[in-house]
Amino acid sequence: MGESNKHVSVLGLGRMGAALAEALLGAGHDVTVWNRSPLKAGPLLDRGARLAATPDEAAAADVVISCLSTYDIQRPVLEAASPKVLVNLTSGTPEQARETAKWAASAGIDYVDGVIMAVPQGIGTPGARILYSGQEPVFEAQRGVLEVLGEPVFLGGDAGLAALYDLALLGMMWSAMGGYLHALALVGTEGVTPEQFTPMASAWHAAVGGFLPGIGAQVGSGDYATDVSALDINAAGLALLVETSRAQGIGTDVPAALKELFDRAVAAGHGSHAIASVIEEIR
Ligand code: NAP
C-alpha cells in the first residue's frame, strides 16, 4: 500500500467528520468509519467506506482521525479504540489537548492534535487550512493523508498550540462578526438593509485586515508611538458609537465592552499611544 493509498479510520460522522471521510475517499484512501449513530454512514458506505461496529474495530488503520463534539465525549471513544496513530481534530482547550497527548503517550499511541480552520463544505478545497501540533515525526509521517483534508500547517511540539491558535483566531472571527452585527443593527434603524450595507462592510473589513501587521509590529517591539491615530481619539469615537447606538434604540453590548477597555487604557496613560497599546490592559 503506497503513500497515496492508506487505511484511514474516521471516528465521528457529524457534519465535519463526514466531510473528512468523504475527502479521504475522494483521494482514494481505504476508509473505515465509526459513528454513534451508524445510519449517518450510509452515503459514505455507498462510496466504498467500511463501517466499524465499534471504535475498536476502526483502530486497525494506519491512522485514526477523530472528530467528535467535545473532548469529554471523545475520551471513552478513544479509550475503546486505542489506535496506533491518532490525529485528533475535535475542538477543545490547550489543556485538554495536552492532557490527551499525555494519555496517548502513556498508552503508546502516536499523537497529533489538530484544529480545522474551515467549514465542512471547505474540506478538501484549496481554502481549507488545518493547524497541527504535537509529535512532528508523526505529523510528517501522515502529511500525505492530512494534505487531502486541507493545507496542513505544523505549529510546534506542544500539543496545546493548535488549540491555542484555534481559540485566538476564532476570537478574532467572533469579534468581527459581533462588530458586523452591531453595524447592521445600527444602520438598520434607518432602514438600511444588509444587502445595501454589506459590500461596504466587506471592503472595510479587508482594509482593517491590512492594519494588523503594523499593530502586530508595535506589540512585538513595545513601541506604541504613532503619528497616524492615537488611542484617545479612538476611545472618543467608541463613546460616540455607544451614544449613537443608545439614541437609535439598539443594544450597546458590543461597543460598550471595547469602550470600557479603551477607556481603561487611556486612564493608564496610553491616550497618546497607538491602539496597539491596549494590549497592556489585556495582558
Ligand atoms: P456535529 O455535526 O454536531 O457532530 C458531532 C459528532 O459527535 C457526531 O459524530 C456525533 O454522533 C458525535 N457525538 C455527540 N455526542 C456523542 C456521544 N455522547 N457519544 C458519541 N458520539 C457523540 O459536530 P461537527 O460540526 O461535526 O463538529 C465536530 C468537531 O469538529 C467539533 O469539535 C467542532 O468544534 C469541530 N469543528 C467543526 C467545524 C464546523 O464548521 N462544523 C469547524 C471546525 C471545527 P451522532 O451522529 O451519533 O450524534
Coordinates of N, CA and C and ligand atoms in Angstrom, one line a residue, residues 11-18 20 34-38 40 66-71 73-74 76-77 89-92 115-121 166 170, ligand 1:
L11 N -13.4 8.5 13.2 CA -14.3 8.3 14.4 C -15.1 9.6 14.5
G12 N -16.4 9.5 14.3 CA -17.3 10.6 14.3 C -17.7 11.1 12.9
L13 N -19.0 11.0 12.7 CA -19.5 11.4 11.3 C -20.6 12.4 11.5
G14 N -20.2 13.5 12.3 CA -21.1 14.7 12.3 C -20.8 15.4 11.0
R15 N -21.2 16.7 11.0 CA -21.0 17.5 9.8 C -19.6 17.4 9.3
M16 N -18.7 17.6 10.3 CA -17.2 17.7 9.9 C -16.6 16.3 9.7
G17 N -16.9 15.4 10.5 CA -16.3 14.0 10.3 C -16.7 13.4 9.0
A18 N -18.0 13.6 8.6 CA -18.5 13.1 7.3 C -17.7 13.8 6.2
L20 N -14.7 15.0 6.3 CA -13.3 14.4 6.3 C -13.3 13.1 5.6
W34 N -16.6 5.1 11.9 CA -17.4 4.7 13.1 C -18.2 5.9 13.5
N35 N -19.5 5.7 13.9 CA -20.3 6.8 14.4 C -21.3 6.2 15.4
R36 N -21.6 7.0 16.5 CA -22.6 6.5 17.5 C -23.9 6.1 16.7
S37 N -24.3 7.0 15.8 CA -25.5 6.7 15.0 C -25.0 6.2 13.7
P38 N -25.0 4.9 13.5 CA -24.4 4.3 12.3 C -25.1 4.7 11.0
K40 N -25.8 7.4 9.8 CA -25.2 8.5 9.1 C -24.1 8.1 8.2
S66 N -10.0 11.5 14.7 CA -11.2 11.6 15.5 C -11.8 13.0 15.4
C67 N -13.1 13.1 15.2 CA -13.8 14.4 15.1 C -15.1 14.3 15.7
L68 N -15.2 14.5 17.1 CA -16.4 14.4 17.8 C -16.7 15.7 18.4
S69 N -17.9 15.9 19.1 CA -18.3 17.2 19.5 C -17.3 17.8 20.5
T70 N -17.0 17.0 21.5 CA -16.1 17.6 22.6 C -15.1 16.5 23.1
Y71 N -14.1 17.0 23.8 CA -13.1 16.0 24.4 C -13.8 15.1 25.4
I73 N -16.8 13.9 25.3 CA -17.5 12.8 24.6 C -16.4 11.9 23.9
Q74 N -15.4 12.5 23.5 CA -14.4 11.7 22.7 C -13.6 10.7 23.5
P76 N -14.0 8.4 26.0 CA -14.3 7.0 26.1 C -14.2 6.3 24.7
V77 N -14.5 7.1 23.7 CA -14.4 6.5 22.3 C -12.9 6.2 22.0
L89 N -9.0 15.8 15.8 CA -9.5 17.0 15.2 C -10.7 17.6 15.9
T90 N -10.9 17.1 17.1 CA -12.0 17.6 18.0 C -11.6 18.9 18.6
S91 N -12.4 19.9 18.6 CA -12.1 21.2 19.2 C -12.1 21.1 20.7
G92 N -11.1 21.8 21.3 CA -11.1 21.9 22.8 C -10.1 23.0 23.3
V115 N -6.6 21.4 14.6 CA -7.8 22.2 14.6 C -8.1 22.6 13.2
I116 N -9.4 22.6 12.9 CA -9.8 22.8 11.5 C -10.3 24.3 11.3
M117 N -9.6 25.0 10.5 CA -9.9 26.4 10.2 C -10.7 26.5 8.9
A118 N -11.8 25.7 8.9 CA -12.7 25.7 7.7 C -14.1 25.1 8.1
V119 N -15.0 25.3 7.3 CA -16.3 24.7 7.5 C -16.3 23.3 6.7
P120 N -17.3 22.4 7.0 CA -17.3 21.1 6.4 C -17.2 21.2 4.8
Q121 N -18.0 22.2 4.3 CA -18.0 22.4 2.8 C -16.7 22.7 2.2
D166 N -6.3 28.1 17.5 CA -7.7 28.0 17.1 C -8.6 29.0 17.9
L170 N -10.5 32.1 16.3 CA -11.9 32.2 16.4 C -12.4 33.4 17.2
Ligands
NAP1 P1 -21.8 17.6 14.8 O1 -22.3 17.7 13.4 O2 -22.7 18.1 15.9 O3 -21.3 16.1 15.1 C1 -21.0 15.7 16.4 C2 -20.4 14.3 16.4 O4 -20.1 13.9 17.8 C3 -21.3 13.3 15.8 O5 -20.5 12.2 15.2 C4 -22.0 12.7 17.0 O6 -22.5 11.4 16.8 C5 -20.9 12.7 18.0 N1 -21.4 12.6 19.3 C6 -22.1 13.6 20.0 N2 -22.4 13.2 21.2 C7 -21.9 11.9 21.4 C8 -21.8 11.0 22.4 N3 -22.4 11.2 23.6 N4 -21.2 9.8 22.1 C9 -20.7 9.5 21.0 N5 -20.7 10.4 19.9 C10 -21.2 11.6 20.1 O7 -20.4 18.5 15.0 P2 -19.4 18.8 13.9 O8 -19.7 20.1 13.2 O9 -19.1 17.6 13.1 O10 -18.1 19.1 14.8 C11 -17.2 18.1 15.3 C12 -16.0 18.7 15.8 O11 -15.3 19.5 14.7 C13 -16.2 19.7 16.9 O12 -15.2 19.6 17.9 C14 -16.2 21.1 16.2 O13 -15.8 22.1 17.1 C15 -15.1 20.8 15.2 N6 -15.2 21.8 14.1 C16 -16.4 21.9 13.4 C17 -16.5 22.9 12.4 C18 -17.8 23.1 11.6 O14 -17.9 24.1 10.9 N7 -18.7 22.2 11.7 C19 -15.4 23.6 12.1 C20 -14.2 23.4 12.7 C21 -14.1 22.5 13.7 P3 -24.0 11.3 16.4 O15 -24.0 11.4 14.8 O16 -24.4 9.9 16.8 O17 -24.9 12.3 17.0

